[in-house]
Amino acid sequence: GNNMKVGYFQSHPEFGEVEKNLEQFALRLTGVDCELLVLPELAFSGYQFVSQDEVLSLSEPIPGGPTTQRCLDLARRHGMHLVVGLPEREGERCYNSAIVVGPSGFVGSYRKSHLFFEETLFFTPGDSGLHVWDIGKARIGVMICFDWYYPEVARTLVLQGADILCHPSNLVLSSCPDAMITRSLENRVFSLTANRVGQEARGGKPPLTYIGQSELISPRGKILSRAPLDKEELMVLEIDVNEARDKSINSYNDLLKDRRPHLYTS
Ligand code: ACM
């Protein structure tokens, strides 16, 4: 076996209160025994922006900005890897990004490839490509929320060797938690979806209700843990990472070797 303690933090951030949300998270980590913890998309900024100026003012450079620096400090202090969504600023452009940080420093970042709904008004579609990072016990791939709607993303990460799909989210579509069972099953991969709870209705916009149900799914499509719809939750479970490395379906079929890529339109 290759056991590892992994989890999600299902949070309830207050829009725009980055420092306060970060400090609440820091307090929540006290005594938590975990090696890899995934947080939601835009975990400390909030999600429902009303203007480009607002996005620009809440976006930060990676890795130089305060959120990444604070997460680096927490990762070192608690000896765990963190995957955290945040708005990234590069010049006048903003990306819906996620960082990977660990006890020995900054690991990498990912810019959301498939923007959802009004994100298309404020963010630049991600140009980072899809990446898998070896963090010691596991190779992790990062995808952000609506990227789940494109099974090519999960597949690409698994073809690159991902054992665990880390999936920061701000889910509003009710079909995602069940769909991630299929993403895990069809790729023989663990998935860790970290969603938020609560509602935002800013600037007179129709309210967005975030659906919770953060979850850990096994490579055989079993729900190992699923959080409630409307409550904060920090969950840690021990998995055997090697379960994601056995791609044999039966004595005749191997998940990846049996692919017929020449039949597929890219
Ligand atoms: C989403 O991509 N935040 C639904």
Coordinates of C-alpha atoms in Angstrom, one line a residue, residues 6-175:
V6 CA -6.3 13.5 1.9
G7 CA -9.3 15.8 2.3
Y8 CA -11.4 18.8 1.3
F9 CA -12.4 21.9 3.1
Q10 CA -15.9 22.9 2.2
S11 CA -16.0 26.6 3.2
H12 CA -18.4 29.5 3.4
P13 CA -16.3 32.6 2.4
E14 CA -17.6 36.1 2.8
F15 CA -17.3 38.1 -0.5
G16 CA -14.2 40.3 -0.7
E17 CA -13.0 39.6 2.8
V18 CA -9.8 37.8 1.7
E19 CA -7.9 38.3 4.9
K20 CA -10.7 37.3 7.2
N21 CA -11.5 34.2 5.1
L22 CA -7.8 33.2 5.1
E23 CA -7.5 33.6 8.9
Q24 CA -10.7 31.5 9.4
F25 CA -9.1 28.8 7.3
A26 CA -5.8 29.1 9.3
L27 CA -7.7 28.6 12.6
R28 CA -9.6 25.7 11.1
L29 CA -6.3 23.9 10.3
T30 CA -5.4 23.6 14.0
G31 CA -4.8 19.9 14.8
V32 CA -5.7 18.7 11.4
D33 CA -3.7 15.7 10.3
C34 CA -3.7 15.7 6.5
E35 CA -1.1 15.4 3.7
L36 CA -3.2 16.9 0.8
L37 CA -6.1 19.3 1.4
V38 CA -8.1 20.8 -1.5
L39 CA -10.0 24.1 -1.1
P40 CA -12.7 25.6 -3.3
E41 CA -12.3 27.7 -6.4
L42 CA -11.8 31.4 -5.5
A43 CA -11.6 30.2 -2.0
F44 CA -11.0 33.5 -0.2
S45 CA -12.2 36.2 -2.6
G46 CA -15.8 35.0 -3.3
Y47 CA -17.2 34.3 -6.7
Q48 CA -20.0 36.6 -7.9
F49 CA -18.1 39.7 -9.2
V50 CA -20.0 42.7 -10.5
S51 CA -17.2 44.6 -12.3
Q52 CA -13.8 44.2 -13.9
D53 CA -12.4 46.7 -11.4
E54 CA -13.6 44.4 -8.6
V55 CA -11.9 41.4 -10.1
L56 CA -8.7 43.4 -10.7
S57 CA -8.6 44.6 -7.1
L58 CA -9.1 41.1 -5.7
S59 CA -6.7 39.4 -8.0
E60 CA -3.1 38.7 -7.0
P61 CA 0.2 37.7 -8.6
I62 CA 1.2 34.1 -8.2
P63 CA 3.4 33.2 -6.3
G64 CA 4.2 36.7 -5.0
G65 CA 0.8 37.7 -3.8
P66 CA -0.4 37.6 -0.2
T67 CA -2.8 34.6 -0.5
T68 CA -0.1 32.4 -2.0
Q69 CA 2.4 33.5 0.6
R70 CA 0.0 32.9 3.4
C71 CA -0.8 29.4 2.0
L72 CA 2.9 28.6 1.7
D73 CA 3.3 29.5 5.4
L74 CA 0.3 27.3 6.4
A75 CA 1.6 24.4 4.2
R76 CA 5.0 24.6 5.9
R77 CA 3.6 25.0 9.4
H78 CA 1.2 22.0 9.1
G79 CA 3.4 19.8 6.8
M80 CA 0.7 19.4 4.2
H81 CA 0.1 20.2 0.5
L82 CA -2.7 22.6 -0.3
V83 CA -4.6 23.1 -3.5
V84 CA -6.3 26.5 -3.4
G85 CA -8.4 28.5 -5.9
L86 CA -7.7 32.2 -6.2
P87 CA -8.1 35.0 -8.8
E88 CA -4.7 35.6 -10.4
R89 CA -3.5 38.9 -11.8
E90 CA -0.9 39.2 -14.5
G91 CA -0.7 42.8 -15.8
E92 CA -4.2 43.8 -16.8
R93 CA -5.3 40.2 -17.2
C94 CA -7.1 38.1 -14.6
Y95 CA -7.2 34.3 -14.5
N96 CA -9.4 32.0 -12.4
S97 CA -6.4 30.0 -11.0
A98 CA -5.4 27.4 -8.4
I99 CA -2.1 27.0 -6.7
V100 CA -0.3 23.9 -5.4
V101 CA 1.9 24.6 -2.4
G102 CA 3.6 22.2 0.0
P103 CA 5.9 22.0 3.0
S104 CA 8.9 22.6 0.8
G105 CA 7.5 25.5 -1.1
F106 CA 5.6 26.5 -4.2
V107 CA 4.8 23.6 -6.5
G108 CA 2.8 25.1 -9.4
S109 CA -0.3 26.8 -10.6
Y110 CA -3.1 26.2 -13.1
R111 CA -5.4 28.6 -14.9
K112 CA -9.0 27.4 -15.4
S113 CA -9.4 26.3 -19.0
H114 CA -13.2 26.4 -19.4
L115 CA -14.7 29.5 -18.0
F116 CA -18.4 29.3 -16.8
F117 CA -21.2 31.9 -17.3
E118 CA -20.1 35.5 -16.2
E119 CA -16.6 34.4 -15.6
T120 CA -16.2 34.9 -19.3
L121 CA -16.7 38.6 -18.8
F122 CA -14.0 39.0 -16.3
F123 CA -11.3 36.3 -16.7
T124 CA -9.0 35.3 -19.5
P125 CA -9.4 31.6 -20.5
G126 CA -6.5 29.7 -19.0
D127 CA -3.4 29.3 -21.1
S128 CA -1.3 27.3 -18.6
G129 CA -2.2 23.9 -20.1
L130 CA -3.0 20.9 -17.9
H131 CA -0.4 19.7 -15.4
V132 CA 0.4 16.9 -13.1
W133 CA 2.7 17.4 -10.2
D134 CA 4.5 14.7 -8.2
I135 CA 4.1 15.6 -4.5
G136 CA 5.8 12.5 -3.1
K137 CA 3.2 9.9 -2.3
A138 CA 1.0 10.9 -5.2
R139 CA 0.9 12.6 -8.6
I140 CA -1.9 15.2 -8.6
G141 CA -3.7 16.9 -11.4
V142 CA -5.6 20.1 -11.0
M143 CA -8.9 21.1 -12.7
I144 CA -11.2 23.9 -11.7
C145 CA -15.0 23.5 -11.4
F146 CA -16.6 23.7 -14.9
D147 CA -13.6 21.9 -16.4
W148 CA -15.5 18.8 -15.2
Y149 CA -17.9 19.3 -18.1
Y150 CA -15.1 18.5 -20.5
P151 CA -14.1 14.9 -19.9
E152 CA -11.0 15.6 -22.0
V153 CA -9.5 17.5 -19.0
A154 CA -9.7 14.6 -16.6
R155 CA -8.5 12.1 -19.2
T156 CA -5.6 14.3 -20.2
L157 CA -4.5 14.6 -16.5
V158 CA -4.8 10.8 -16.1
L159 CA -2.8 10.2 -19.3
Q160 CA -0.1 12.4 -17.7
G161 CA -0.1 10.1 -14.7
A162 CA -2.5 11.7 -12.2
D163 CA -3.5 9.5 -9.2
I164 CA -5.8 12.2 -7.7
L165 CA -7.8 14.8 -9.5
C166 CA -7.9 17.9 -7.3
H167 CA -11.0 19.9 -8.2
P168 CA -11.5 23.3 -6.5
S169 CA -15.1 24.3 -7.3
N170 CA -17.9 26.8 -6.8
L171 CA -20.6 24.5 -8.0
V172 CA -24.0 25.8 -8.9
L173 CA -25.0 22.9 -11.3
S174 CA -26.5 20.0 -9.4
S175 CA -25.2 17.3 -11.7

